[in-house]
Coordinates of C-alpha atoms in Angstrom, one line a residue:
M24 CA 0.0 0.0 0.0
K25 CA 1.4 3.4 -1.1
K26 CA 0.4 6.8 0.3
I27 CA -0.5 8.8 -2.9
L28 CA -1.5 12.4 -3.3
V29 CA -3.8 13.4 -6.2
S30 CA -4.1 17.2 -6.6
G31 CA -7.3 18.1 -8.4
G32 CA -8.6 14.8 -7.1
A33 CA -12.3 15.8 -7.1
G34 CA -12.3 16.7 -10.8
F35 CA -13.4 14.7 -13.7
L36 CA -10.1 12.8 -14.3
G37 CA -8.9 13.1 -10.7
S38 CA -11.9 11.4 -9.2
H39 CA -11.6 8.4 -11.6
L40 CA -7.9 8.3 -10.7
C41 CA -8.6 8.3 -7.0
E42 CA -11.1 5.5 -7.5
E43 CA -8.6 3.4 -9.4
L44 CA -5.8 3.9 -6.9
I45 CA -8.2 2.9 -4.0
R46 CA -9.4 -0.1 -6.0
T47 CA -5.8 -1.3 -6.4
G48 CA -5.0 -1.1 -2.7
N49 CA -3.5 2.4 -2.0
D50 CA -4.0 5.0 0.6
V51 CA -5.1 8.2 -1.3
L52 CA -5.1 11.8 -0.3
C53 CA -7.3 13.9 -2.5
V54 CA -6.4 17.6 -2.6
D55 CA -8.8 20.0 -4.3
N56 CA -10.0 23.6 -3.9
F57 CA -13.3 22.7 -5.6
F58 CA -13.2 25.4 -8.2
T59 CA -14.2 23.0 -10.9
G60 CA -14.0 19.7 -8.9
S61 CA -17.1 18.5 -7.1
K62 CA -17.7 16.6 -3.8
R63 CA -20.3 14.6 -5.7
N64 CA -17.5 13.1 -7.9
I65 CA -15.9 11.5 -4.8
A66 CA -18.9 11.1 -2.5
H67 CA -18.8 7.3 -3.0
L68 CA -15.2 7.2 -1.7
M69 CA -15.8 9.2 1.5
T70 CA -16.5 6.2 3.7
N71 CA -13.4 4.3 2.6
P72 CA -10.8 4.4 5.4
Y73 CA -8.0 4.7 2.9
F74 CA -9.4 7.8 1.3
E75 CA -8.9 11.3 2.7
V76 CA -10.0 14.7 1.3
M77 CA -8.2 18.0 1.9
R78 CA -9.5 21.4 0.7
H79 CA -6.4 23.2 -0.5
D80 CA -5.3 25.5 -3.3
V81 CA -2.0 24.2 -4.8
T82 CA -0.8 27.8 -5.5
F83 CA 0.1 27.6 -1.7
P84 CA 2.7 25.2 -0.3
L85 CA 1.5 21.9 1.1
Y86 CA 3.2 19.9 3.9
V87 CA 2.1 16.2 3.9
E88 CA 3.8 12.8 3.8
V89 CA 3.3 10.8 0.7
E90 CA 5.3 8.5 -1.7
Q91 CA 3.7 9.5 -5.0
I92 CA 2.2 12.7 -6.3
Y93 CA -0.2 13.0 -9.3
N94 CA -0.4 16.7 -10.2
L95 CA -3.8 17.2 -12.0
A96 CA -4.8 20.5 -10.4
C97 CA -5.9 23.0 -13.0
P98 CA -9.1 24.0 -14.8
A99 CA -8.9 22.2 -18.1
S100 CA -11.8 23.5 -20.3
P101 CA -11.8 26.9 -22.0
V102 CA -14.9 28.1 -20.2
H103 CA -13.2 27.5 -16.8
Y104 CA -9.6 28.4 -17.5
Q105 CA -10.6 31.6 -19.2
F106 CA -12.8 32.7 -16.3
D107 CA -9.8 33.7 -14.3
P108 CA -6.8 33.5 -16.6
V109 CA -4.3 34.9 -14.1
Q110 CA -5.3 32.2 -11.6
T111 CA -5.1 29.5 -14.3
T112 CA -1.5 30.4 -15.0
K113 CA -0.7 30.6 -11.3
T114 CA -2.3 27.1 -10.8
S115 CA -0.1 25.6 -13.5
V116 CA 3.2 27.4 -12.6
H117 CA 3.0 28.0 -8.8
G118 CA 1.2 24.6 -8.4
A119 CA 4.0 22.8 -10.2
I120 CA 6.6 24.6 -8.1
N121 CA 4.8 23.7 -4.8
M122 CA 4.2 20.0 -5.8
L123 CA 7.8 19.7 -7.1
G124 CA 9.1 21.2 -3.9
L125 CA 7.0 18.7 -1.9
A126 CA 8.3 15.8 -4.0
K127 CA 11.9 17.0 -3.6
R128 CA 11.6 17.2 0.2
L129 CA 10.0 13.7 0.3
Q130 CA 12.1 12.2 -2.6
A131 CA 8.7 11.1 -3.9
R132 CA 7.9 10.2 -7.5
I133 CA 5.7 12.9 -9.2
L134 CA 3.6 12.8 -12.4
Q135 CA 2.5 15.9 -14.2
A136 CA -0.8 15.9 -16.1
S137 CA 0.2 18.0 -19.1
T138 CA -1.9 18.5 -22.2
S139 CA -2.0 18.3 -25.9
E140 CA -2.6 22.1 -25.8
V141 CA 1.2 22.4 -25.5
Y142 CA 1.2 21.7 -29.2
G143 CA -1.1 24.7 -29.9
D144 CA -2.5 24.8 -33.4
P145 CA -0.1 22.2 -34.8
E146 CA 1.7 22.3 -38.2
V147 CA 2.7 18.6 -37.7
H148 CA 0.0 15.9 -37.9
P149 CA -0.4 13.7 -35.9
Q150 CA 1.6 15.2 -33.1
P151 CA 4.7 13.3 -31.9
E152 CA 6.4 14.2 -28.6
E153 CA 9.4 15.7 -30.4
Y154 CA 7.2 18.4 -31.9
W155 CA 7.7 21.7 -30.0
G156 CA 4.3 23.1 -30.9
R157 CA 2.9 26.3 -32.4
V158 CA 1.4 28.3 -29.5
N159 CA 0.2 31.9 -29.4
P160 CA 1.8 33.3 -26.2
V161 CA -0.6 36.3 -25.9
G162 CA -4.0 34.8 -26.9
I163 CA -7.0 34.0 -24.8
R164 CA -6.0 30.4 -24.4
S165 CA -2.4 31.2 -23.5
C166 CA -3.0 31.1 -19.7
Y167 CA -3.6 27.4 -20.1
D168 CA -1.3 26.5 -23.0
E169 CA 1.7 28.4 -21.8
G170 CA 1.1 27.6 -18.1
K171 CA 1.2 23.9 -18.9
R172 CA 4.3 24.4 -21.1
C173 CA 6.1 26.2 -18.2
A174 CA 5.1 23.4 -15.8
E175 CA 6.8 20.9 -18.1
T176 CA 9.9 23.1 -18.1
L177 CA 9.9 23.1 -14.3
F178 CA 9.5 19.4 -14.1
F179 CA 12.5 18.7 -16.4
D180 CA 14.6 21.3 -14.6
Y181 CA 13.9 19.6 -11.3
W182 CA 14.8 16.3 -12.9
R183 CA 18.1 17.6 -14.3
Q184 CA 19.0 19.8 -11.3
H185 CA 17.8 17.7 -8.4
A186 CA 17.5 14.2 -9.9
L187 CA 13.8 14.1 -9.0
L188 CA 11.8 11.1 -10.3
I189 CA 9.4 12.8 -12.7
K190 CA 6.8 11.6 -15.2
V191 CA 5.1 13.8 -17.7
V192 CA 2.0 12.8 -19.7
R193 CA 0.4 14.9 -22.4
I194 CA -3.3 14.2 -22.2
F195 CA -5.4 14.5 -25.4
N196 CA -9.2 14.9 -25.4
T197 CA -10.8 12.7 -22.8
Y198 CA -14.4 12.1 -22.1
G199 CA -16.7 10.0 -19.9
P200 CA -18.9 10.0 -16.8
R201 CA -18.4 12.9 -14.3
M202 CA -17.6 15.5 -17.0
H203 CA -18.9 18.9 -16.0
P204 CA -22.2 19.5 -18.0
N205 CA -21.3 23.2 -18.5
D206 CA -17.6 23.0 -19.1
G207 CA -17.8 23.9 -22.8
R208 CA -16.0 20.8 -24.0
V209 CA -17.4 19.4 -27.2
V210 CA -18.5 15.9 -26.0
S211 CA -20.4 17.2 -23.0
N212 CA -21.8 20.1 -25.0
F213 CA -23.2 17.9 -27.7
I214 CA -24.6 15.3 -25.3
V215 CA -26.3 17.8 -23.1
Q216 CA -27.7 19.8 -26.0
A217 CA -29.0 16.6 -27.6
I218 CA -30.6 15.2 -24.5
R219 CA -32.4 18.6 -23.9
G220 CA -33.5 18.8 -27.5
E221 CA -31.5 22.1 -28.0
D222 CA -29.7 23.1 -31.1
I223 CA -26.2 21.5 -31.3
T224 CA -23.6 24.2 -31.7
I225 CA -20.8 23.6 -34.2
Y226 CA -18.1 26.1 -34.7
G227 CA -16.8 26.8 -38.2
E228 CA -17.9 24.3 -40.7
G229 CA -17.4 21.4 -38.3
Q230 CA -14.4 20.0 -40.2
Q231 CA -11.9 20.6 -37.4
T232 CA -10.8 17.2 -35.9
R233 CA -10.3 15.8 -32.4
S234 CA -9.3 12.4 -31.1
F235 CA -11.4 11.2 -28.1
C236 CA -10.1 8.8 -25.4
Y237 CA -12.5 7.2 -22.9
V238 CA -11.6 8.0 -19.3
D239 CA -11.0 4.4 -18.2
D240 CA -8.3 4.0 -20.9
L241 CA -6.6 7.2 -19.9
I242 CA -6.5 6.4 -16.2
N243 CA -5.0 3.0 -17.0
V244 CA -2.1 4.6 -18.8
M245 CA -1.5 7.3 -16.3
V246 CA -1.0 4.6 -13.6
R247 CA 1.3 2.7 -15.9
M248 CA 3.3 5.8 -16.5
M249 CA 3.7 6.5 -12.8
N250 CA 5.0 3.0 -12.2
S251 CA 7.2 2.8 -15.3
P252 CA 11.0 2.5 -15.0
D253 CA 12.8 5.5 -13.4
D254 CA 14.7 6.4 -16.6
F255 CA 11.5 6.9 -18.6
T256 CA 10.4 10.5 -17.8
G257 CA 8.3 11.2 -20.9
P258 CA 6.8 13.4 -22.1
V259 CA 4.5 10.8 -23.5
N260 CA 1.3 11.4 -25.5
I261 CA -1.7 9.6 -24.0
G262 CA -5.0 9.6 -25.9
N263 CA -6.9 7.8 -28.6
P264 CA -5.5 8.3 -32.2
C265 CA -8.8 7.7 -33.9
E266 CA -9.7 11.1 -35.4
Y267 CA -13.2 12.5 -35.9
T268 CA -14.5 15.7 -37.3
M269 CA -16.9 17.7 -35.2
L270 CA -19.7 16.9 -37.7
E271 CA -19.1 13.2 -37.3
L272 CA -19.2 13.5 -33.6
A273 CA -22.4 15.4 -33.6
E274 CA -24.0 12.9 -35.9
M275 CA -23.0 10.0 -33.7
V276 CA -24.4 11.8 -30.6
L277 CA -27.7 12.4 -32.4
K278 CA -27.9 8.8 -33.4
L279 CA -27.1 7.4 -29.9
T280 CA -29.4 9.8 -28.1
G281 CA -32.2 9.5 -30.6
S282 CA -32.4 13.3 -30.4
T283 CA -34.2 15.6 -33.0
S284 CA -31.8 18.5 -32.2
K285 CA -30.7 20.6 -35.2
L286 CA -27.2 21.6 -36.0
V287 CA -26.3 25.3 -35.9
F288 CA -23.0 26.8 -37.1
K289 CA -21.1 29.6 -35.4
P290 CA -17.8 31.3 -36.0
L291 CA -14.6 29.5 -34.9
P292 CA -13.3 30.8 -31.5
S293 CA -9.8 32.4 -31.4
D294 CA -6.8 30.1 -31.6
D295 CA -9.1 27.0 -31.8
P296 CA -6.8 24.2 -33.2
K297 CA -7.9 22.8 -36.6
Q298 CA -6.5 19.3 -36.0
R299 CA -5.6 17.3 -32.9
Q300 CA -4.4 13.7 -33.0
P301 CA -1.8 12.0 -30.8
N302 CA 1.0 9.9 -32.1
I303 CA 1.0 7.2 -29.4
A304 CA 3.9 5.1 -30.7
L305 CA 6.0 5.9 -27.6
A306 CA 3.2 4.9 -25.2
K307 CA 2.8 1.6 -27.1
E308 CA 6.6 1.0 -27.0
K309 CA 7.4 2.0 -23.4
L310 CA 4.1 1.3 -21.6
G311 CA 2.6 -1.5 -23.7
W312 CA -0.6 0.6 -23.9
E313 CA -3.2 1.5 -26.4
P314 CA -6.9 2.5 -25.9
K315 CA -9.5 -0.3 -25.9
V316 CA -12.8 1.6 -25.8
N317 CA -14.2 2.7 -29.1
L318 CA -16.0 6.0 -29.5
E319 CA -19.5 4.6 -29.9
D320 CA -19.2 2.4 -26.7
G321 CA -17.7 5.3 -24.7
L322 CA -20.3 7.8 -25.8
T323 CA -23.1 5.3 -24.9
R324 CA -21.8 5.1 -21.3
T325 CA -21.3 8.8 -21.1
I326 CA -24.8 9.5 -22.5
E327 CA -26.3 7.2 -19.8
Y328 CA -24.5 9.2 -17.1
F329 CA -25.7 12.5 -18.4
K330 CA -29.3 11.3 -18.7
K331 CA -29.2 10.4 -15.0
E332 CA -27.5 13.7 -14.0
L333 CA -29.9 15.9 -16.0
S334 CA -32.9 14.2 -14.6
L335 CA -32.0 15.0 -11.0

């Protein structure tokens, strides 16, 4: 049994990670300031004697005793990270500094949940880890994109300067139960609009692409990465390489929900990437991983979750 800290542990991904770590016999400390995380996401874990919750903002130092740290704390959808962009940057940068400082003091292994947004609006497709990205440093998404890029810099400098055991994963679009219904992400947007019979909003002509990974697959590879050999630091892309246009996704959601919603088209938001697809060759080679859940099966499970949530 390991004592493991999950920052952002009450969020969409964090709650699934806490659940998996408890299931596999660990003692988990969930740290969250509940800006986008929710107690409902972790309510079913509260009675477990090996699960503990601490309300804390990672932009302030934290003094606890743990063996592993998963650093997931940061608003991850444009609606939430653009609400307070200065705080978003602070969460990525100060949060990384504080979690790295804790790991250094404890000589703990630490994993950074980075993002495909470090690639910006890419000129290389699909995106390999060697690609440095094409990011606007002064745009409305920069607080998140550049914050996460700076966090990666800090992780690798702590590795080089202090021999810290780091792991860095770059998460591509992920979906599943416990997504926030109003987070502005395309899967939750389409599903909620379809269930409510509202118009489904598509930006541009709907030809921009994304690759969608079901949450169970993503959590599996995050845990594999944390427990991989010391000399494999990453960064490593984790996500599903199957690419879909926004129109294809909307049509699949309409089919699976049986909705009569209409498609409406609006202008593309600023700096919205036209393509996003991970090259996961490194994850296959080093971690023996590739996603198992196809989009239709994953969407079906996610739709069932939202039907229950929206009926409450």
